[in-house]
Amino acid sequence: MFNIQKAVSRLNFAPKINEIEITDIKNGIGVFIPKAEKPVSYAALKETLKKAGYTLASAKITVNGKLTRDAVGWSLMTDTSGQRFILEGEGVDLALPDAAPNAQVEVTGDWRTAGEGKEIITPLPAKKAGRSHNEGGANQAKTEYVDVTSGGPLDVGPAPVAPIRTTSPGLTVYRGGAFTPRYVYMRQQLGGLKVDRHIMLLDFSYTPTPKLLVEAEIPVTRISFKDGATSGGGEGVGNIIISGKYRFFRRVEAWGDRQAALRFGLELPTGKKDAPGEQELQPQAFLRKQLSPISGGLSPHVDLTYSQAKGRFILGANAEVVLRSQRDGFRMGHELRVNTDLEYVLLPRKYDRPGGEVFAILESNFIRRGTGRVAGAPVTGSHSTEYYLAPGVQYAMRPRFVIEASYQLPLARNTGPQVLRIERGLLIGVRLLY
Amino acid sequence: MTRAAITAMLLVAISSLVLGQGEKPAPGLELNDVEGRAMRLSDYKGRVVLLNFWATWCAPCRAEMPDLVKWQREYKSQGLQVIGVTYPPEELAEVRQFIKSIRVNYPVALGHERTKAIFDKGETLPITVVIDKKGMLREVIQGIIFPEEFEQKVKPLLR
C-alpha cells in the first residue's frame, strides 16, 4: 500500500503521503483530498500509478465550483484552482435538475481525462435525508462514503488494480431544496383524559449558498379528546417556524464526513389559539390550552447540530433551546431538547449506484420543559422531563425520493400533574428533493 | 547462507558500538547470486551501491526495475553499482527467467527476510539501500524509487 501512497504523493495536486488513505487494502481503494489551488488530472494519476506497477481501474471525484454553460453543455469551474471540468452523461440532469449559470454546486462522479487538460466528470446524483420526531430533532444533511469501485488484490500477481477515489474540499449542504411532508400521530394522556393528536408537518427547505439552509415548517393539527363521558376536538394551523441553518464546520475524511451547524429559528404567532373543550375542561385552563395547536407566542429557537458519518454508520446529535413567550397569557415552559440519531446502512450490502438504500434508525429525544403560564400566571405542576426512544427505518427509494417511518415510545417521564404525557408516537414521512 | 547472515548481523552490532548513532558504515553482507556464486558487499567499496530488495511477485518492484537497469547503464562509469537482492518466497527459476526477460545488467543475489531486516524491519517492498563510495550507509528508500528521488538522493553521491 505504501507504494500507492508514495506514487500518488508525487503528483503536484496530491497532499502529503500520510494524508493519502488506503481504505480497502484487499481491493486497492484509496482516498485523498487534492490541493485546492492545483489543477488535477486523471491521466496524471493513472500514469503515476502505472509507473508504480498498478493499473487504475476507475476514480471518482467530488468538485465544488460554479456552473457554466456553452454549446457543448455544462461545465464546472472551481473557485480555487480555476480548473474547468466538463460534465457529461445521463447523471447530469439528475444531479443538477435546476442548473443555472454561475450557481455554486458540488458534483460527485466518475472521472476521466479526454485529451490535454480536458477533465470530464460523469456525475452521480446526490442524496440528502433527514427526519425527526417532536418538530426539532437531529435533522442534518449527511454525506455517505460507500465506495463503489472494486479491483483485484494488490502486490499479488501481474497488473494489480488500484482504483482511487478522490474528494476535493467542499462545503455544499445540497444545492436545491426539499419538500418534506410528515405525518405525526401522538397519543397523550392525563388521568382519564385521552388525547389523539394528528399533525401534518409541511416542511420546505432551500440552500441559497453552499453553507446555508433556510427552512419553513407549517404544522396543521387535528386534535380529539375524550374524558369519560365527554369528548370533543378541533383542528387548525399551528405556529409557523422559519429558520436558517449555517454549517460552520465540515471535515471530509476517507469514507467519513463530520459537520456541525448552528440554526436560528423563529416560531411565529400564526397558529390557531383557540382550544376545544371550553365547556368540558373549563376548570383546568392550562390543560385545556394544551389542546390548541400552539405552545405559546413568538418563540426563538437556537439549535447546535453535529453529525458524523463513517462507513455504514451515521451519528447525529443536536441540542436545542426554545424560549417561549405568551400568547393571550398562555405559554408552555421554556424548552431544552437534546436529540441523538444513530443510523446504520442496512442495504445494499454492495453499493453500486444511488437509490434503494435502507437505513435502520434509532433516535432518542430528551425534553426538559420549565413551568408554563396561563392567564399570565405561572402554573404549578406544569414542568416536565421526558425521554423517548424512536426506532425506525428509512428507505431512499430513489436519490430524490425518501420514505421514512418511526415509532416513538417513552423511556422515562417525570411530568407535572398539569401536563399531558405522550404515551406513544408514530411518524411517517416522505422527502422530495428538487 | 546462515553463516553469512550471522556474520552480517554481528558486523552491524559491532559497527553500532564503535560509531554510535551517526553515519553508519554499511554492514558486511555476504550472499550468493543466482548462479550460486558468493558475492560480498565489501567488494563494491569505492562505488555508490544501490542495494535493491525486490521480489518477482511484487508489482512495484517489477515496475521500477527498468529504471534501475537504465541508471546502471548510464551511471556505471560514474561509479554506480546496483545490486538486486530477492525477498522470499521465490523460486530460483522464476527469478532467473524474470531478470533475463528484462535484461537486468547488474548482479542479483538471493536474500532472506532477515537480510532485509538488517536495513528495514517493515513490510514494504521494494526498498533500496543507498551506500556511498566510502561504504557508509546513506539512506534506506522505502517503496519504489522514482526518478526525482534518484536525482536528489543518489546522483549527488556520484560526483
XYZ file of C-alpha atoms in Angstrom:
593
model
C 0.000 0.000 0.000
C 2.877 2.298 0.721
C 3.801 2.228 -2.951
C 0.361 3.504 -3.964
C 0.564 6.310 -1.422
C 4.076 7.175 -2.492
C 3.169 7.133 -6.170
C 0.129 9.377 -5.652
C 2.081 11.760 -3.413
C 4.365 12.566 -6.378
C 1.546 14.410 -8.093
C 1.693 18.163 -7.630
C -2.007 18.216 -6.705
C -1.712 15.426 -4.143
C -1.494 16.031 -0.399
C 1.286 14.715 1.842
C 1.825 10.979 1.796
C 0.267 10.471 5.240
C -2.926 12.194 4.052
C -3.457 9.637 1.298
C -5.513 6.868 2.786
C -5.907 3.330 1.577
C -9.393 2.442 2.714
C -9.646 -1.045 1.307
C -6.396 -2.976 1.159
C -7.934 -6.050 -0.439
C -9.478 -4.163 -3.340
C -6.933 -1.370 -3.501
C -9.275 1.535 -2.847
C -7.813 4.809 -1.690
C -8.990 8.321 -0.912
C -7.277 11.681 -0.897
C -8.170 15.347 -0.930
C -6.299 17.181 -3.696
C -4.677 20.536 -3.002
C -7.404 23.102 -3.625
C -5.216 25.507 -5.581
C -3.782 22.917 -8.001
C -5.490 21.587 -11.104
C -5.977 17.842 -11.041
C -5.522 15.267 -13.767
C -6.917 11.782 -14.002
C -4.333 10.959 -16.656
C -1.505 12.005 -14.334
C -2.965 9.893 -11.553
C -3.208 6.908 -13.854
C 0.326 7.447 -15.115
C 1.943 7.680 -11.692
C 0.190 4.509 -10.581
C 1.264 2.763 -13.738
C 4.811 3.835 -13.004
C 4.465 2.155 -9.618
C 3.187 -1.048 -11.189
C -0.546 -0.571 -10.728
C -3.453 -0.209 -13.113
C -6.026 2.392 -12.193
C -9.454 0.818 -12.704
C -11.571 3.883 -12.005
C -11.718 7.049 -9.963
C -14.436 9.217 -8.534
C -14.033 12.875 -7.774
C -16.072 15.432 -5.848
C -15.682 19.002 -7.049
C -17.154 22.237 -5.776
C -17.440 25.131 -8.200
C -19.529 27.389 -10.381
C -21.628 26.087 -13.242
C -21.052 27.423 -16.720
C -22.758 26.511 -19.956
C -21.576 26.607 -23.535
C -22.505 24.935 -26.798
C -21.140 21.603 -25.595
C -23.086 21.600 -22.358
C -22.476 22.154 -18.661
C -19.077 22.667 -17.092
C -17.930 23.232 -13.554
C -15.308 25.874 -12.811
C -13.536 25.565 -9.460
C -13.060 28.760 -7.455
C -9.658 27.889 -6.075
C -7.693 26.376 -8.947
C -9.774 27.831 -11.773
C -9.859 24.403 -13.391
C -12.746 23.524 -15.705
C -14.483 20.150 -15.531
C -16.819 19.120 -18.317
C -19.989 17.452 -17.048
C -21.460 14.762 -19.211
C -23.607 11.660 -19.102
C -27.137 10.848 -18.072
C -26.453 11.765 -14.446
C -26.105 15.493 -15.222
C -29.827 16.184 -15.264
C -30.391 14.180 -12.110
C -27.520 15.768 -10.229
C -28.333 19.286 -11.439
C -32.067 19.448 -12.081
C -32.282 23.239 -11.727
C -28.861 24.047 -13.053
C -28.251 27.734 -13.699
C -25.111 29.523 -14.890
C -22.908 30.752 -12.007
C -24.708 28.544 -9.488
C -22.366 27.132 -6.842
C -22.683 23.350 -6.802
C -20.879 20.265 -5.622
C -20.715 17.354 -8.016
C -19.505 13.819 -7.460
C -18.947 11.494 -10.350
C -16.760 9.211 -12.393
C -13.630 10.981 -13.511
C -11.540 10.712 -16.640
C -9.233 12.737 -18.856
C -10.115 13.142 -22.515
C -7.172 14.944 -24.027
C -4.747 17.577 -22.826
C -6.206 19.397 -19.820
C -9.717 18.152 -20.551
C -11.099 16.647 -17.368
C -14.532 15.046 -17.535
C -16.943 14.144 -14.764
C -19.927 11.880 -15.260
C -21.995 12.956 -12.249
C -23.750 10.694 -9.812
C -26.960 12.029 -8.275
C -26.698 13.475 -4.781
C -28.748 12.295 -1.830
C -29.991 14.074 1.219
C -32.186 12.827 4.039
C -33.360 13.753 7.485
C -36.133 13.114 9.964
C -37.268 13.947 13.394
C -39.953 13.488 15.949
C -41.064 16.405 18.083
C -40.596 19.019 15.397
C -36.995 19.652 16.417
C -34.880 16.546 16.122
C -31.479 15.933 14.610
C -32.046 16.955 11.028
C -28.704 17.242 9.325
C -27.567 16.842 5.793
C -25.261 13.871 5.576
C -22.676 12.512 3.280
C -22.132 8.818 2.802
C -18.879 7.325 1.710
C -19.646 3.932 0.379
C -17.225 3.429 -2.421
C -18.443 1.644 -5.485
C -15.202 0.771 -7.197
C -13.579 -2.594 -6.965
C -10.456 -4.208 -8.246
C -8.067 -7.064 -7.764
C -5.756 -7.593 -4.836
C -2.569 -5.593 -4.687
C 1.015 -6.743 -4.655
C -0.015 -10.188 -5.876
C 0.213 -11.374 -9.447
C 0.662 -9.298 -12.538
C -1.045 -5.956 -13.223
C -2.867 -5.386 -9.937
C -5.699 -2.912 -9.921
C -5.745 0.260 -7.843
C -8.959 2.254 -8.042
C -8.599 5.584 -6.331
C -11.377 7.809 -5.107
C -10.588 11.459 -4.582
C -12.590 14.046 -2.744
C -11.989 17.757 -3.241
C -12.677 20.205 -0.427
C -16.275 21.291 -0.495
C -18.879 22.670 1.854
C -22.089 22.319 -0.052
C -25.050 21.220 2.009
C -27.096 20.372 -1.034
C -27.965 22.553 -3.911
C -31.678 22.920 -4.457
C -34.374 22.228 -1.966
C -36.634 19.700 -0.383
C -40.299 19.341 0.378
C -40.897 17.068 3.304
C -44.456 16.341 4.321
C -44.615 14.307 7.526
C -47.489 12.863 9.439
C -47.067 12.557 13.190
C -49.555 10.806 15.438
C -49.341 11.171 19.205
C -51.455 9.604 21.900
C -51.365 11.777 25.023
C -52.900 11.092 28.368
C -53.518 12.696 31.730
C -55.591 10.740 34.216
C -58.807 9.793 32.443
C -58.253 12.297 29.628
C -57.044 10.768 26.391
C -55.901 12.986 23.542
C -55.175 11.950 19.975
C -53.066 14.480 18.125
C -52.615 14.195 14.366
C -50.078 16.644 12.970
C -49.227 17.201 9.338
C -45.873 18.924 9.136
C -45.162 20.580 5.822
C -41.502 21.425 5.597
C -39.856 23.398 2.795
C -36.106 23.883 2.693
C -33.689 25.511 0.292
C -29.936 26.135 0.181
C -29.188 29.548 -1.352
C -25.457 29.216 -0.597
C -23.286 26.149 -0.065
C -23.258 26.596 3.719
C -26.707 27.965 4.427
C -30.033 26.198 4.549
C -33.272 28.123 5.006
C -36.378 26.319 6.085
C -40.061 26.904 6.784
C -42.280 24.463 8.629
C -46.051 24.660 8.693
C -47.878 22.384 11.136
C -51.530 21.528 10.650
C -53.055 19.825 13.670
C -56.192 17.882 14.376
C -56.930 17.070 17.974
C -59.603 14.894 19.517
C -60.094 14.131 23.183
C -62.330 12.078 25.414
C -62.704 12.272 29.124
C -65.125 9.712 30.450
C -68.497 10.699 29.108
C -67.363 13.857 27.328
C -65.432 14.211 24.126
C -64.555 16.853 21.560
C -62.000 18.033 19.129
C -60.766 20.695 16.772
C -58.224 21.456 14.124
C -56.124 24.328 12.933
C -52.788 25.568 11.730
C -50.039 25.747 14.341
C -47.235 28.269 14.657
C -45.111 28.503 11.523
C -41.382 28.197 12.161
C -38.871 29.858 9.873
C -35.200 29.126 10.355
C -31.732 29.387 8.900
C -29.036 26.770 9.457
C -25.419 27.719 8.897
C -22.812 24.995 8.591
C -19.642 26.326 10.168
C -17.607 23.154 10.231
C -17.036 20.290 7.869
C -14.252 17.794 7.590
C -14.287 15.184 4.883
C -12.156 12.169 5.578
C -11.684 8.819 3.986
C -15.097 7.208 3.989
C -16.275 9.709 6.503
C -17.701 13.155 6.949
C -18.055 15.336 10.021
C -20.020 18.539 10.121
C -21.539 20.956 12.556
C -24.174 23.646 12.091
C -25.908 26.340 14.065
C -29.569 27.018 13.490
C -31.606 30.055 14.435
C -35.347 29.786 14.136
C -38.316 31.895 14.938
C -41.683 30.433 15.825
C -44.237 32.930 14.637
C -47.539 33.537 16.471
C -49.557 32.429 13.469
C -51.293 29.391 14.897
C -54.843 28.983 15.994
C -55.019 29.863 19.681
C -58.491 28.541 20.442
C -58.700 25.202 22.156
C -61.572 22.752 22.144
C -63.245 21.642 25.345
C -64.176 25.072 26.597
C -67.203 23.701 28.417
C -65.890 20.315 29.452
C -62.455 21.362 30.650
C -63.131 24.915 31.811
C -61.734 24.471 35.345
C -58.417 23.150 34.019
C -57.399 26.135 31.911
C -53.733 25.122 31.413
C -54.724 21.598 30.418
C -57.351 22.911 28.012
C -54.875 25.274 26.382
C -52.635 22.292 25.632
C -55.371 21.045 23.288
C -54.759 24.014 20.976
C -52.294 23.682 18.075
C -49.849 26.140 19.688
C -47.457 26.156 22.631
C -47.299 29.928 23.047
C -46.452 33.041 21.060
C -43.355 34.325 19.303
C -40.509 31.999 20.297
C -36.870 31.948 19.235
C -35.234 28.548 18.648
C -31.452 28.054 18.844
C -30.040 24.720 17.799
C -26.496 23.330 17.618
C -26.122 20.249 15.426
C -23.298 17.808 14.854
C -23.213 14.814 12.550
C -20.655 12.252 11.625
C -20.706 9.530 9.018
C -18.193 6.735 8.821
C -18.552 3.584 6.817
C -22.091 2.317 7.315
C -22.743 4.312 10.490
C -24.164 7.796 10.747
C -24.345 9.549 14.094
C -26.084 12.841 14.679
C -26.926 14.911 17.730
C -28.379 18.297 18.409
C -29.161 20.485 21.389
C -31.969 22.993 21.051
C -33.301 25.732 23.284
C -36.754 27.259 22.809
C -37.646 30.409 24.705
C -41.403 30.756 24.682
C -43.375 33.947 25.001
C -47.016 34.175 25.982
C -49.935 34.473 23.671
C -53.116 35.602 25.317
C -51.453 34.842 28.637
C -50.618 31.230 27.748
C -47.362 29.503 27.071
C -45.739 26.168 27.767
C -42.447 26.262 29.671
C -39.144 27.127 28.019
C -37.631 24.020 26.472
C -34.313 22.272 26.264
C -34.147 19.388 23.823
C -31.271 17.012 23.245
C -31.741 14.589 20.377
C -29.479 11.850 19.105
C -29.749 9.909 15.897
C -27.886 6.706 15.129
C -28.258 5.187 11.683
C -26.925 2.109 10.010
C -26.968 1.467 6.292
C -28.681 -1.927 6.114
C -28.912 -2.206 2.354
C -27.457 -2.504 -0.142
C -24.601 -4.638 1.083
C -22.714 -3.789 -2.084
C -23.277 -0.237 -3.235
C -23.096 0.270 -6.951
C -25.453 3.146 -7.627
C -27.544 5.643 -5.662
C -31.069 4.671 -4.681
C -32.512 1.644 -2.960
C -30.740 2.298 0.330
C -32.360 1.144 3.559
C -31.320 2.754 6.838
C -32.066 1.416 10.309
C -32.572 4.356 12.642
C -32.548 4.775 16.401
C -33.482 8.235 17.607
C -33.618 9.430 21.184
C -35.254 12.615 22.430
C -34.696 14.262 25.789
C -37.066 17.133 26.536
C -36.967 19.347 29.607
C -39.761 21.916 29.946
C -39.956 24.588 32.597
C -43.014 25.991 34.243
C -45.758 27.171 31.920
C -48.203 30.024 32.288
C -51.858 30.612 31.813
C -53.617 33.946 32.161
C -50.127 35.342 32.650
C -49.534 33.440 35.886
C -47.152 30.517 36.488
C -48.871 27.133 36.711
C -47.706 24.803 39.437
C -47.128 21.276 38.139
C -46.635 22.332 34.511
C -42.971 21.387 34.183
C -41.836 18.087 32.703
C -38.779 15.964 31.922
C -39.208 13.260 29.302
C -37.003 10.851 27.447
C -38.162 8.942 24.374
C -36.723 6.330 22.086
C -37.766 6.025 18.439
C -36.619 3.075 16.358
C -37.378 3.431 12.696
C -36.486 2.774 9.135
C -35.773 4.981 6.145
C -35.945 3.880 2.548
C -34.271 6.025 -0.090
C -36.209 4.551 -2.952
C -34.608 6.920 -5.420
C -31.930 9.546 -4.897
C -34.661 12.196 -4.779
C -37.410 10.291 -3.024
C -37.146 9.065 0.533
C -39.747 7.346 2.704
C -39.360 7.143 6.467
C -41.236 5.755 9.422
C -40.515 5.507 13.116
C -42.310 4.625 16.316
C -41.753 6.654 19.461
C -42.132 5.211 22.921
C -41.427 6.730 26.331
C -38.391 5.545 28.234
C -38.614 7.874 31.234
C -41.105 10.580 32.151
C -41.353 12.920 35.085
C -44.255 15.191 34.270
C -46.196 17.546 36.493
C -49.897 16.930 37.202
C -50.908 19.617 34.677
C -49.012 18.228 31.684
C -50.245 15.835 29.002
C -47.941 12.820 28.783
C -47.047 11.243 25.457
C -47.929 7.550 25.506
C -46.744 6.709 22.031
C -45.993 8.364 18.734
C -45.807 7.413 15.107
C -44.034 9.303 12.332
C -44.489 8.636 8.649
C -42.904 10.936 6.140
C -41.662 11.358 2.629
C -38.964 13.631 1.365
C -38.985 15.004 -2.140
C -35.814 16.698 -3.313
C -35.966 19.247 -6.076
C 23.873 -18.694 3.888
C 23.043 -18.745 7.602
C 26.668 -18.114 8.493
C 26.721 -15.134 6.116
C 23.660 -13.590 7.716
C 25.016 -14.084 11.229
C 28.296 -12.517 10.182
C 26.417 -9.564 8.730
C 24.393 -9.054 11.881
C 27.465 -9.281 14.102
C 29.213 -6.693 11.980
C 26.204 -4.373 12.237
C 26.211 -4.769 16.031
C 29.964 -4.117 16.316
C 29.742 -1.119 13.978
C 26.970 0.408 16.055
C 29.012 0.028 19.217
C 32.057 1.685 17.727
C 30.429 4.518 15.780
C 27.307 5.326 17.794
C 24.190 6.744 16.158
C 25.661 8.968 13.441
C 26.516 7.968 9.867
C 26.968 4.209 9.845
C 29.165 2.013 7.720
C 27.268 -0.485 5.635
C 27.225 -3.975 7.137
C 29.493 -6.643 5.675
C 26.927 -8.612 3.702
C 27.773 -11.906 2.024
C 25.215 -13.625 -0.196
C 25.002 -15.974 -3.160
C 23.962 -14.739 -6.581
C 21.501 -16.534 -8.892
C 24.322 -18.628 -10.295
C 25.381 -19.777 -6.831
C 28.476 -17.613 -6.691
C 29.363 -15.888 -3.433
C 29.269 -12.107 -3.501
C 30.301 -9.671 -0.782
C 29.160 -6.094 -0.351
C 32.676 -5.103 0.610
C 33.789 -5.999 -2.930
C 31.988 -2.832 -4.134
C 33.734 -0.350 -1.857
C 34.640 2.762 -3.810
C 31.350 2.634 -5.714
C 27.904 4.073 -4.917
C 25.837 0.973 -4.243
C 22.060 0.731 -4.564
C 21.039 -2.429 -2.740
C 17.572 -3.072 -4.111
C 15.334 -5.568 -2.273
C 12.681 -6.929 -4.587
C 10.518 -9.938 -5.443
C 9.072 -11.312 -8.660
C 5.582 -11.303 -7.081
C 5.820 -7.602 -6.157
C 4.359 -5.423 -8.920
C 6.002 -2.143 -7.849
C 9.367 -3.973 -7.677
C 8.947 -5.170 -11.222
C 7.831 -1.707 -12.320
C 10.955 0.041 -11.031
C 13.497 -2.443 -12.383
C 13.674 -0.981 -15.921
C 14.750 2.321 -14.321
C 17.414 0.544 -12.276
C 18.691 -1.113 -15.448
C 18.770 2.274 -17.176
C 20.608 4.001 -14.310
C 23.139 1.159 -14.086
C 23.867 1.599 -17.789
C 24.024 5.409 -17.704
C 25.947 5.930 -14.455
C 28.185 2.876 -14.313
C 31.132 4.944 -15.442
C 30.479 7.437 -12.618
C 30.705 4.648 -10.063
C 27.109 3.446 -9.678
C 26.533 -0.194 -8.814
C 23.031 -1.590 -8.458
C 22.729 -4.916 -6.644
C 19.407 -6.715 -6.561
C 18.532 -8.848 -3.516
C 15.473 -11.082 -3.736
C 12.902 -11.364 -0.993
C 11.137 -14.685 -0.336
C 9.117 -16.632 -1.205
C 10.918 -17.022 -4.506
C 11.611 -19.773 -6.997
C 15.155 -19.534 -8.337
C 13.928 -20.465 -11.815
C 11.384 -17.636 -11.789
C 13.995 -15.128 -10.659
C 16.361 -16.206 -13.412
C 13.611 -16.071 -16.013
C 12.448 -12.623 -14.948
C 15.879 -10.966 -14.840
C 16.603 -12.458 -18.224
C 13.312 -11.159 -19.651
C 14.041 -7.541 -18.725
C 17.799 -7.821 -19.352
C 18.969 -6.960 -15.868
C 22.516 -5.652 -16.189
C 23.513 -5.838 -12.504
C 24.122 -8.718 -10.091
C 21.155 -10.248 -8.304
C 21.622 -12.103 -5.002
C 19.221 -14.404 -3.186
C 18.137 -12.916 0.120
C 16.062 -13.818 3.165
C 13.635 -11.913 5.373
C 16.475 -11.409 7.824
C 18.712 -9.923 5.122
C 16.190 -7.154 4.506
C 15.574 -6.821 8.247
C 19.182 -5.682 8.703
C 18.187 -2.459 6.945
C 14.437 -2.250 7.378
C 12.077 -4.167 9.639
C 8.896 -3.024 7.904
C 6.863 -4.909 5.309
C 7.337 -2.515 2.412
C 8.779 -3.808 -0.814
C 10.753 -2.687 -2.695
C 13.313 -0.891 -0.558
C 16.582 0.495 -1.828
C 19.595 0.960 0.448
C 21.975 3.705 -0.668
C 25.658 3.209 0.250
C 28.222 5.857 -0.687
C 31.729 5.394 -2.097
C 33.217 5.295 1.407
C 30.995 2.379 2.301
C 28.736 4.481 4.548
C 25.011 3.802 4.760
C 23.344 6.987 3.469
C 19.679 6.201 3.053
C 17.028 3.500 3.021
C 14.455 4.467 0.403
C 11.099 2.868 1.133
C 8.930 1.863 -1.781
C 9.582 2.327 -5.457
C 12.477 4.680 -6.230
C 11.212 7.368 -8.586
C 13.476 9.351 -10.963
C 13.250 12.506 -8.852
C 14.461 10.571 -5.815
C 17.366 9.202 -7.779
C 18.249 12.777 -8.799
C 18.066 14.042 -5.237
C 19.472 11.182 -3.215
C 21.798 9.210 -5.453
C 23.195 11.468 -8.159
C 24.985 13.871 -5.756
C 26.946 10.886 -4.371
C 28.274 10.022 -7.820
C 30.229 13.283 -8.227
